[in-house]
């Protein structure tokens, strides 16, 4: 009997361990990231075929699209591909991200009632922060979707000669006379 209890305990521990590992893996894939003008926000995804298809697309690389204001409560843009839909009548809240017509992503900074496929919700942002992030009412924006948060330059190593090259904070070489923070001769400079 003692061995049976020990065996059951070990079996339960193995099952719990596998379940926990599966849940951790699933949790890691349950977020995507939206970047607009160098600012990034995490999106907790809904669990449906549309989000699964979106994640598969993002495994191949980032997706960028242009979005515009619509109705004074959302930014909408064509994704450049179609995803499976599971539309349902929804009253959105600020921060909701939905699929419209199978090929458009809508990000809300207000509310609306319509038939959408849920994609997810932007994590932890107030209405004012969302409006600022989405540049609400200020024209078109470029939205980049990714599976990972963008990285920044953490260390700068100076070149041995002053080559005159300038770099953006993301590590890409800047051309022309860029404005903002640039890295030149190993130093961060505000232009």
PDB file of N, CA and C in Angstrom, residues 17-110:
ATOM      1  N   UNK A  17       3.696  18.547 -13.288  1.00  0.00           N
ATOM      2  CA  UNK A  17       4.881  19.165 -13.892  1.00  0.00           C
ATOM      3  C   UNK A  17       4.692  19.375 -15.377  1.00  0.00           C
ATOM      4  N   UNK A  18       4.158  18.373 -16.097  1.00  0.00           N
ATOM      5  CA  UNK A  18       3.931  18.519 -17.535  1.00  0.00           C
ATOM      6  C   UNK A  18       2.880  19.582 -17.796  1.00  0.00           C
ATOM      7  N   UNK A  19       1.826  19.553 -17.023  1.00  0.00           N
ATOM      8  CA  UNK A  19       0.757  20.532 -17.202  1.00  0.00           C
ATOM      9  C   UNK A  19       1.282  21.932 -16.957  1.00  0.00           C
ATOM     10  N   UNK A  20       2.091  22.081 -15.942  1.00  0.00           N
ATOM     11  CA  UNK A  20       2.650  23.386 -15.626  1.00  0.00           C
ATOM     12  C   UNK A  20       3.563  23.873 -16.746  1.00  0.00           C
ATOM     13  N   UNK A  21       4.404  22.996 -17.265  1.00  0.00           N
ATOM     14  CA  UNK A  21       5.300  23.381 -18.366  1.00  0.00           C
ATOM     15  C   UNK A  21       4.487  23.764 -19.596  1.00  0.00           C
ATOM     16  N   UNK A  22       3.427  22.997 -19.890  1.00  0.00           N
ATOM     17  CA  UNK A  22       2.578  23.327 -21.028  1.00  0.00           C
ATOM     18  C   UNK A  22       1.915  24.688 -20.828  1.00  0.00           C
ATOM     19  N   UNK A  23       1.441  24.956 -19.609  1.00  0.00           N
ATOM     20  CA  UNK A  23       0.802  26.235 -19.320  1.00  0.00           C
ATOM     21  C   UNK A  23       1.790  27.390 -19.450  1.00  0.00           C
ATOM     22  N   UNK A  24       3.045  27.173 -18.992  1.00  0.00           N
ATOM     23  CA  UNK A  24       4.049  28.228 -19.118  1.00  0.00           C
ATOM     24  C   UNK A  24       4.349  28.494 -20.583  1.00  0.00           C
ATOM     25  N   UNK A  25       4.466  27.445 -21.401  1.00  0.00           N
ATOM     26  CA  UNK A  25       4.709  27.628 -22.831  1.00  0.00           C
ATOM     27  C   UNK A  25       3.540  28.348 -23.467  1.00  0.00           C
ATOM     28  N   UNK A  26       2.315  27.951 -23.121  1.00  0.00           N
ATOM     29  CA  UNK A  26       1.132  28.597 -23.675  1.00  0.00           C
ATOM     30  C   UNK A  26       1.078  30.061 -23.253  1.00  0.00           C
ATOM     31  N   UNK A  27       1.425  30.351 -21.991  1.00  0.00           N
ATOM     32  CA  UNK A  27       1.396  31.729 -21.507  1.00  0.00           C
ATOM     33  C   UNK A  27       2.387  32.598 -22.280  1.00  0.00           C
ATOM     34  N   UNK A  28       3.541  32.020 -22.639  1.00  0.00           N
ATOM     35  CA  UNK A  28       4.524  32.783 -23.388  1.00  0.00           C
ATOM     36  C   UNK A  28       4.006  33.138 -24.775  1.00  0.00           C
ATOM     37  N   UNK A  29       3.189  32.299 -25.376  1.00  0.00           N
ATOM     38  CA  UNK A  29       2.689  32.573 -26.717  1.00  0.00           C
ATOM     39  C   UNK A  29       1.355  33.309 -26.680  1.00  0.00           C
ATOM     40  N   UNK A  30       0.869  33.654 -25.515  1.00  0.00           N
ATOM     41  CA  UNK A  30      -0.415  34.337 -25.396  1.00  0.00           C
ATOM     42  C   UNK A  30      -0.263  35.848 -25.414  1.00  0.00           C
ATOM     43  N   UNK A  31       0.899  36.351 -25.784  1.00  0.00           N
ATOM     44  CA  UNK A  31       1.112  37.796 -25.892  1.00  0.00           C
ATOM     45  C   UNK A  31       1.755  38.101 -27.232  1.00  0.00           C
ATOM     46  N   UNK A  32       1.364  39.239 -27.781  1.00  0.00           N
ATOM     47  CA  UNK A  32       2.082  39.826 -28.899  1.00  0.00           C
ATOM     48  C   UNK A  32       2.389  41.258 -28.493  1.00  0.00           C
ATOM     49  N   UNK A  33       3.154  41.945 -29.311  1.00  0.00           N
ATOM     50  CA  UNK A  33       3.556  43.302 -28.974  1.00  0.00           C
ATOM     51  C   UNK A  33       3.225  44.235 -30.132  1.00  0.00           C
ATOM     52  N   UNK A  34       2.698  45.409 -29.777  1.00  0.00           N
ATOM     53  CA  UNK A  34       2.381  46.454 -30.740  1.00  0.00           C
ATOM     54  C   UNK A  34       3.382  47.579 -30.524  1.00  0.00           C
ATOM     55  N   UNK A  35       4.051  47.994 -31.610  1.00  0.00           N
ATOM     56  CA  UNK A  35       4.994  49.098 -31.537  1.00  0.00           C
ATOM     57  C   UNK A  35       4.531  50.202 -32.468  1.00  0.00           C
ATOM     58  N   UNK A  36       4.499  51.422 -31.930  1.00  0.00           N
ATOM     59  CA  UNK A  36       4.135  52.615 -32.681  1.00  0.00           C
ATOM     60  C   UNK A  36       5.131  53.709 -32.304  1.00  0.00           C
ATOM     61  N   UNK A  37       5.823  54.252 -33.278  1.00  0.00           N
ATOM     62  CA  UNK A  37       6.803  55.327 -33.041  1.00  0.00           C
ATOM     63  C   UNK A  37       7.759  55.026 -31.894  1.00  0.00           C
ATOM     64  N   UNK A  38       8.288  53.822 -31.855  1.00  0.00           N
ATOM     65  CA  UNK A  38       9.287  53.456 -30.851  1.00  0.00           C
ATOM     66  C   UNK A  38       8.726  53.082 -29.499  1.00  0.00           C
ATOM     67  N   UNK A  39       7.420  53.196 -29.295  1.00  0.00           N
ATOM     68  CA  UNK A  39       6.801  52.784 -28.034  1.00  0.00           C
ATOM     69  C   UNK A  39       6.137  51.430 -28.240  1.00  0.00           C
ATOM     70  N   UNK A  40       6.262  50.559 -27.261  1.00  0.00           N
ATOM     71  CA  UNK A  40       5.732  49.203 -27.380  1.00  0.00           C
ATOM     72  C   UNK A  40       4.798  48.891 -26.227  1.00  0.00           C
ATOM     73  N   UNK A  41       3.714  48.218 -26.552  1.00  0.00           N
ATOM     74  CA  UNK A  41       2.743  47.750 -25.554  1.00  0.00           C
ATOM     75  C   UNK A  41       2.484  46.270 -25.785  1.00  0.00           C
ATOM     76  N   UNK A  42       2.328  45.532 -24.694  1.00  0.00           N
ATOM     77  CA  UNK A  42       1.990  44.110 -24.768  1.00  0.00           C
ATOM     78  C   UNK A  42       0.491  43.953 -24.938  1.00  0.00           C
ATOM     79  N   UNK A  43       0.104  42.917 -25.672  1.00  0.00           N
ATOM     80  CA  UNK A  43      -1.306  42.579 -25.886  1.00  0.00           C
ATOM     81  C   UNK A  43      -1.511  41.137 -25.405  1.00  0.00           C
ATOM     82  N   UNK A  44      -2.402  40.957 -24.447  1.00  0.00           N
ATOM     83  CA  UNK A  44      -2.777  39.609 -24.028  1.00  0.00           C
ATOM     84  C   UNK A  44      -3.812  39.101 -25.016  1.00  0.00           C
ATOM     85  N   UNK A  45      -3.514  37.957 -25.641  1.00  0.00           N
ATOM     86  CA  UNK A  45      -4.346  37.446 -26.724  1.00  0.00           C
ATOM     87  C   UNK A  45      -5.555  36.664 -26.232  1.00  0.00           C
ATOM     88  N   UNK A  46      -6.625  36.735 -27.015  1.00  0.00           N
ATOM     89  CA  UNK A  46      -7.777  35.855 -26.836  1.00  0.00           C
ATOM     90  C   UNK A  46      -7.355  34.479 -27.366  1.00  0.00           C
ATOM     91  N   UNK A  47      -8.047  33.452 -26.978  1.00  0.00           N
ATOM     92  CA  UNK A  47      -7.725  32.101 -27.444  1.00  0.00           C
ATOM     93  C   UNK A  47      -8.732  31.699 -28.514  1.00  0.00           C
ATOM     94  N   UNK A  48      -8.352  31.896 -29.781  1.00  0.00           N
ATOM     95  CA  UNK A  48      -9.224  31.510 -30.884  1.00  0.00           C
ATOM     96  C   UNK A  48      -8.386  31.239 -32.133  1.00  0.00           C
ATOM     97  N   UNK A  49      -9.022  30.809 -33.210  1.00  0.00           N
ATOM     98  CA  UNK A  49      -8.284  30.461 -34.427  1.00  0.00           C
ATOM     99  C   UNK A  49      -7.656  31.689 -35.075  1.00  0.00           C
ATOM    100  N   UNK A  50      -8.249  32.854 -34.929  1.00  0.00           N
ATOM    101  CA  UNK A  50      -7.672  34.066 -35.507  1.00  0.00           C
ATOM    102  C   UNK A  50      -6.337  34.394 -34.850  1.00  0.00           C
ATOM    103  N   UNK A  51      -6.280  34.337 -33.519  1.00  0.00           N
ATOM    104  CA  UNK A  51      -5.026  34.650 -32.832  1.00  0.00           C
ATOM    105  C   UNK A  51      -3.975  33.576 -33.100  1.00  0.00           C
ATOM    106  N   UNK A  52      -4.409  32.327 -33.191  1.00  0.00           N
ATOM    107  CA  UNK A  52      -3.463  31.257 -33.516  1.00  0.00           C
ATOM    108  C   UNK A  52      -2.855  31.479 -34.893  1.00  0.00           C
ATOM    109  N   UNK A  53      -3.678  31.889 -35.873  1.00  0.00           N
ATOM    110  CA  UNK A  53      -3.187  32.167 -37.220  1.00  0.00           C
ATOM    111  C   UNK A  53      -2.275  33.398 -37.213  1.00  0.00           C
ATOM    112  N   UNK A  54      -2.623  34.407 -36.430  1.00  0.00           N
ATOM    113  CA  UNK A  54      -1.786  35.605 -36.335  1.00  0.00           C
ATOM    114  C   UNK A  54      -0.421  35.266 -35.751  1.00  0.00           C
ATOM    115  N   UNK A  55      -0.400  34.483 -34.693  1.00  0.00           N
ATOM    116  CA  UNK A  55       0.872  34.071 -34.081  1.00  0.00           C
ATOM    117  C   UNK A  55       1.715  33.299 -35.096  1.00  0.00           C
ATOM    118  N   UNK A  56       1.096  32.418 -35.865  1.00  0.00           N
ATOM    119  CA  UNK A  56       1.836  31.675 -36.900  1.00  0.00           C
ATOM    120  C   UNK A  56       2.449  32.631 -37.916  1.00  0.00           C
ATOM    121  N   UNK A  57       1.710  33.643 -38.343  1.00  0.00           N
ATOM    122  CA  UNK A  57       2.243  34.647 -39.273  1.00  0.00           C
ATOM    123  C   UNK A  57       3.414  35.393 -38.639  1.00  0.00           C
ATOM    124  N   UNK A  58       3.289  35.737 -37.361  1.00  0.00           N
ATOM    125  CA  UNK A  58       4.332  36.496 -36.677  1.00  0.00           C
ATOM    126  C   UNK A  58       5.580  35.658 -36.416  1.00  0.00           C
ATOM    127  N   UNK A  59       5.455  34.347 -36.415  1.00  0.00           N
ATOM    128  CA  UNK A  59       6.640  33.477 -36.285  1.00  0.00           C
ATOM    129  C   UNK A  59       7.546  33.631 -37.504  1.00  0.00           C
ATOM    130  N   UNK A  60       6.973  34.041 -38.629  1.00  0.00           N
ATOM    131  CA  UNK A  60       7.752  34.274 -39.847  1.00  0.00           C
ATOM    132  C   UNK A  60       8.398  35.656 -39.842  1.00  0.00           C
ATOM    133  N   UNK A  61       7.947  36.556 -38.993  1.00  0.00           N
ATOM    134  CA  UNK A  61       8.513  37.901 -38.905  1.00  0.00           C
ATOM    135  C   UNK A  61       7.459  38.906 -38.500  1.00  0.00           C
ATOM    136  N   UNK A  62       7.887  40.130 -38.263  1.00  0.00           N
ATOM    137  CA  UNK A  62       6.963  41.179 -37.845  1.00  0.00           C
ATOM    138  C   UNK A  62       6.015  41.537 -38.986  1.00  0.00           C
ATOM    139  N   UNK A  63       4.888  42.117 -38.625  1.00  0.00           N
ATOM    140  CA  UNK A  63       3.911  42.615 -39.596  1.00  0.00           C
ATOM    141  C   UNK A  63       3.713  44.098 -39.302  1.00  0.00           C
ATOM    142  N   UNK A  64       3.868  44.925 -40.336  1.00  0.00           N
ATOM    143  CA  UNK A  64       3.623  46.364 -40.194  1.00  0.00           C
ATOM    144  C   UNK A  64       2.508  46.775 -41.135  1.00  0.00           C
ATOM    145  N   UNK A  65       1.683  47.688 -40.685  1.00  0.00           N
ATOM    146  CA  UNK A  65       0.593  48.202 -41.512  1.00  0.00           C
ATOM    147  C   UNK A  65       0.278  49.627 -41.082  1.00  0.00           C
ATOM    148  N   UNK A  66      -0.396  50.356 -41.944  1.00  0.00           N
ATOM    149  CA  UNK A  66      -0.789  51.722 -41.638  1.00  0.00           C
ATOM    150  C   UNK A  66      -2.221  51.719 -41.111  1.00  0.00           C
ATOM    151  N   UNK A  67      -2.455  52.478 -40.045  1.00  0.00           N
ATOM    152  CA  UNK A  67      -3.790  52.564 -39.443  1.00  0.00           C
ATOM    153  C   UNK A  67      -4.225  54.020 -39.367  1.00  0.00           C
ATOM    154  N   UNK A  68      -5.538  54.225 -39.462  1.00  0.00           N
ATOM    155  CA  UNK A  68      -6.099  55.573 -39.407  1.00  0.00           C
ATOM    156  C   UNK A  68      -7.245  55.618 -38.404  1.00  0.00           C
ATOM    157  N   UNK A  69      -7.549  56.846 -37.962  1.00  0.00           N
ATOM    158  CA  UNK A  69      -8.670  57.045 -37.041  1.00  0.00           C
ATOM    159  C   UNK A  69      -9.975  56.771 -37.764  1.00  0.00           C
ATOM    160  N   UNK A  70     -10.922  56.230 -37.010  1.00  0.00           N
ATOM    161  CA  UNK A  70     -12.258  56.017 -37.555  1.00  0.00           C
ATOM    162  C   UNK A  70     -13.260  56.228 -36.431  1.00  0.00           C
ATOM    163  N   UNK A  71     -14.227  57.090 -36.659  1.00  0.00           N
ATOM    164  CA  UNK A  71     -15.327  57.285 -35.720  1.00  0.00           C
ATOM    165  C   UNK A  71     -14.961  57.973 -34.419  1.00  0.00           C
ATOM    166  N   UNK A  72     -13.725  58.405 -34.263  1.00  0.00           N
ATOM    167  CA  UNK A  72     -13.322  59.067 -33.023  1.00  0.00           C
ATOM    168  C   UNK A  72     -13.152  58.121 -31.850  1.00  0.00           C
ATOM    169  N   UNK A  73     -13.048  56.802 -32.111  1.00  0.00           N
ATOM    170  CA  UNK A  73     -12.891  55.849 -31.015  1.00  0.00           C
ATOM    171  C   UNK A  73     -11.961  54.693 -31.344  1.00  0.00           C
ATOM    172  N   UNK A  74     -11.356  54.674 -32.557  1.00  0.00           N
ATOM    173  CA  UNK A  74     -10.522  53.530 -32.935  1.00  0.00           C
ATOM    174  C   UNK A  74      -9.502  53.911 -33.995  1.00  0.00           C
ATOM    175  N   UNK A  75      -8.454  53.087 -34.092  1.00  0.00           N
ATOM    176  CA  UNK A  75      -7.510  53.117 -35.203  1.00  0.00           C
ATOM    177  C   UNK A  75      -7.721  51.799 -35.938  1.00  0.00           C
ATOM    178  N   UNK A  76      -7.846  51.858 -37.264  1.00  0.00           N
ATOM    179  CA  UNK A  76      -8.099  50.669 -38.068  1.00  0.00           C
ATOM    180  C   UNK A  76      -7.150  50.652 -39.248  1.00  0.00           C
ATOM    181  N   UNK A  77      -6.692  49.449 -39.617  1.00  0.00           N
ATOM    182  CA  UNK A  77      -5.804  49.318 -40.762  1.00  0.00           C
ATOM    183  C   UNK A  77      -5.853  47.924 -41.340  1.00  0.00           C
ATOM    184  N   UNK A  78      -5.577  47.854 -42.643  1.00  0.00           N
ATOM    185  CA  UNK A  78      -5.568  46.572 -43.351  1.00  0.00           C
ATOM    186  C   UNK A  78      -4.308  45.798 -42.982  1.00  0.00           C
ATOM    187  N   UNK A  79      -4.504  44.557 -42.579  1.00  0.00           N
ATOM    188  CA  UNK A  79      -3.417  43.692 -42.126  1.00  0.00           C
ATOM    189  C   UNK A  79      -2.559  43.184 -43.285  1.00  0.00           C
ATOM    190  N   UNK A  80      -3.116  43.177 -44.490  1.00  0.00           N
ATOM    191  CA  UNK A  80      -2.361  42.677 -45.636  1.00  0.00           C
ATOM    192  C   UNK A  80      -2.490  41.179 -45.832  1.00  0.00           C
ATOM    193  N   UNK A  81      -3.358  40.564 -45.091  1.00  0.00           N
ATOM    194  CA  UNK A  81      -3.650  39.130 -45.173  1.00  0.00           C
ATOM    195  C   UNK A  81      -4.957  38.882 -44.456  1.00  0.00           C
ATOM    196  N   UNK A  82      -5.552  37.746 -44.724  1.00  0.00           N
ATOM    197  CA  UNK A  82      -6.815  37.388 -44.062  1.00  0.00           C
ATOM    198  C   UNK A  82      -6.562  36.353 -42.978  1.00  0.00           C
ATOM    199  N   UNK A  83      -7.303  36.467 -41.908  1.00  0.00           N
ATOM    200  CA  UNK A  83      -7.260  35.513 -40.806  1.00  0.00           C
ATOM    201  C   UNK A  83      -8.644  34.905 -40.643  1.00  0.00           C
ATOM    202  N   UNK A  84      -8.730  33.714 -40.046  1.00  0.00           N
ATOM    203  CA  UNK A  84     -10.042  33.116 -39.814  1.00  0.00           C
ATOM    204  C   UNK A  84     -10.869  33.974 -38.855  1.00  0.00           C
ATOM    205  N   UNK A  85     -12.158  34.046 -39.096  1.00  0.00           N
ATOM    206  CA  UNK A  85     -13.027  34.869 -38.245  1.00  0.00           C
ATOM    207  C   UNK A  85     -13.918  34.006 -37.368  1.00  0.00           C
ATOM    208  N   UNK A  86     -14.276  34.577 -36.249  1.00  0.00           N
ATOM    209  CA  UNK A  86     -15.268  34.005 -35.340  1.00  0.00           C
ATOM    210  C   UNK A  86     -16.013  35.204 -34.755  1.00  0.00           C
ATOM    211  N   UNK A  87     -16.625  35.996 -35.656  1.00  0.00           N
ATOM    212  CA  UNK A  87     -17.288  37.232 -35.243  1.00  0.00           C
ATOM    213  C   UNK A  87     -18.400  36.967 -34.241  1.00  0.00           C
ATOM    214  N   UNK A  88     -18.513  37.904 -33.305  1.00  0.00           N
ATOM    215  CA  UNK A  88     -19.624  37.894 -32.357  1.00  0.00           C
ATOM    216  C   UNK A  88     -19.920  39.329 -31.977  1.00  0.00           C
ATOM    217  N   UNK A  89     -21.170  39.586 -31.656  1.00  0.00           N
ATOM    218  CA  UNK A  89     -21.575  40.931 -31.247  1.00  0.00           C
ATOM    219  C   UNK A  89     -20.804  41.297 -29.983  1.00  0.00           C
ATOM    220  N   UNK A  90     -20.133  42.435 -30.019  1.00  0.00           N
ATOM    221  CA  UNK A  90     -19.237  42.827 -28.943  1.00  0.00           C
ATOM    222  C   UNK A  90     -19.396  44.314 -28.650  1.00  0.00           C
ATOM    223  N   UNK A  91     -19.330  44.670 -27.393  1.00  0.00           N
ATOM    224  CA  UNK A  91     -19.168  46.070 -27.017  1.00  0.00           C
ATOM    225  C   UNK A  91     -17.729  46.203 -26.546  1.00  0.00           C
ATOM    226  N   UNK A  92     -16.939  46.939 -27.344  1.00  0.00           N
ATOM    227  CA  UNK A  92     -15.515  47.047 -27.057  1.00  0.00           C
ATOM    228  C   UNK A  92     -15.246  48.054 -25.952  1.00  0.00           C
ATOM    229  N   UNK A  93     -14.054  47.949 -25.401  1.00  0.00           N
ATOM    230  CA  UNK A  93     -13.556  48.880 -24.398  1.00  0.00           C
ATOM    231  C   UNK A  93     -12.214  49.431 -24.867  1.00  0.00           C
ATOM    232  N   UNK A  94     -11.781  50.552 -24.341  1.00  0.00           N
ATOM    233  CA  UNK A  94     -10.462  51.057 -24.694  1.00  0.00           C
ATOM    234  C   UNK A  94      -9.391  49.997 -24.418  1.00  0.00           C
ATOM    235  N   UNK A  95      -8.519  49.794 -25.402  1.00  0.00           N
ATOM    236  CA  UNK A  95      -7.459  48.792 -25.291  1.00  0.00           C
ATOM    237  C   UNK A  95      -7.775  47.493 -26.003  1.00  0.00           C
ATOM    238  N   UNK A  96      -9.039  47.293 -26.387  1.00  0.00           N
ATOM    239  CA  UNK A  96      -9.385  46.065 -27.109  1.00  0.00           C
ATOM    240  C   UNK A  96      -8.793  46.095 -28.514  1.00  0.00           C
ATOM    241  N   UNK A  97      -8.327  44.936 -28.958  1.00  0.00           N
ATOM    242  CA  UNK A  97      -7.795  44.749 -30.306  1.00  0.00           C
ATOM    243  C   UNK A  97      -8.652  43.664 -30.951  1.00  0.00           C
ATOM    244  N   UNK A  98      -9.240  43.975 -32.114  1.00  0.00           N
ATOM    245  CA  UNK A  98     -10.159  43.027 -32.755  1.00  0.00           C
ATOM    246  C   UNK A  98      -9.834  42.900 -34.242  1.00  0.00           C
ATOM    247  N   UNK A  99     -10.373  41.843 -34.824  1.00  0.00           N
ATOM    248  CA  UNK A  99     -10.284  41.609 -36.263  1.00  0.00           C
ATOM    249  C   UNK A  99     -11.630  41.979 -36.869  1.00  0.00           C
ATOM    250  N   UNK A 100     -11.584  42.790 -37.919  1.00  0.00           N
ATOM    251  CA  UNK A 100     -12.795  43.215 -38.605  1.00  0.00           C
ATOM    252  C   UNK A 100     -12.702  42.769 -40.057  1.00  0.00           C
ATOM    253  N   UNK A 101     -13.757  42.162 -40.563  1.00  0.00           N
ATOM    254  CA  UNK A 101     -13.832  41.684 -41.942  1.00  0.00           C
ATOM    255  C   UNK A 101     -12.721  40.701 -42.304  1.00  0.00           C
ATOM    256  N   UNK A 102     -12.118  40.095 -41.324  1.00  0.00           N
ATOM    257  CA  UNK A 102     -11.115  39.063 -41.566  1.00  0.00           C
ATOM    258  C   UNK A 102      -9.741  39.563 -41.952  1.00  0.00           C
ATOM    259  N   UNK A 103      -9.627  40.868 -42.311  1.00  0.00           N
ATOM    260  CA  UNK A 103      -8.323  41.342 -42.772  1.00  0.00           C
ATOM    261  C   UNK A 103      -7.940  42.731 -42.238  1.00  0.00           C
ATOM    262  N   UNK A 104      -8.671  43.240 -41.274  1.00  0.00           N
ATOM    263  CA  UNK A 104      -8.354  44.543 -40.702  1.00  0.00           C
ATOM    264  C   UNK A 104      -8.234  44.422 -39.188  1.00  0.00           C
ATOM    265  N   UNK A 105      -7.216  45.085 -38.654  1.00  0.00           N
ATOM    266  CA  UNK A 105      -7.034  45.121 -37.212  1.00  0.00           C
ATOM    267  C   UNK A 105      -7.556  46.465 -36.708  1.00  0.00           C
ATOM    268  N   UNK A 106      -8.375  46.411 -35.674  1.00  0.00           N
ATOM    269  CA  UNK A 106      -8.926  47.613 -35.052  1.00  0.00           C
ATOM    270  C   UNK A 106      -8.416  47.659 -33.614  1.00  0.00           C
ATOM    271  N   UNK A 107      -7.857  48.815 -33.234  1.00  0.00           N
ATOM    272  CA  UNK A 107      -7.386  49.038 -31.864  1.00  0.00           C
ATOM    273  C   UNK A 107      -8.211  50.184 -31.298  1.00  0.00           C
ATOM    274  N   UNK A 108      -8.882  49.925 -30.190  1.00  0.00           N
ATOM    275  CA  UNK A 108      -9.829  50.901 -29.634  1.00  0.00           C
ATOM    276  C   UNK A 108      -9.208  51.785 -28.562  1.00  0.00           C
ATOM    277  N   UNK A 109      -9.523  53.082 -28.645  1.00  0.00           N
ATOM    278  CA  UNK A 109      -9.242  54.014 -27.556  1.00  0.00           C
ATOM    279  C   UNK A 109     -10.557  54.564 -27.014  1.00  0.00           C
ATOM    280  N   UNK A 110     -11.658  54.069 -27.530  1.00  0.00           N
ATOM    281  CA  UNK A 110     -13.010  54.381 -27.065  1.00  0.00           C
ATOM    282  C   UNK A 110     -13.818  53.093 -27.086  1.00  0.00           C
TER     283      UNK A 110
END
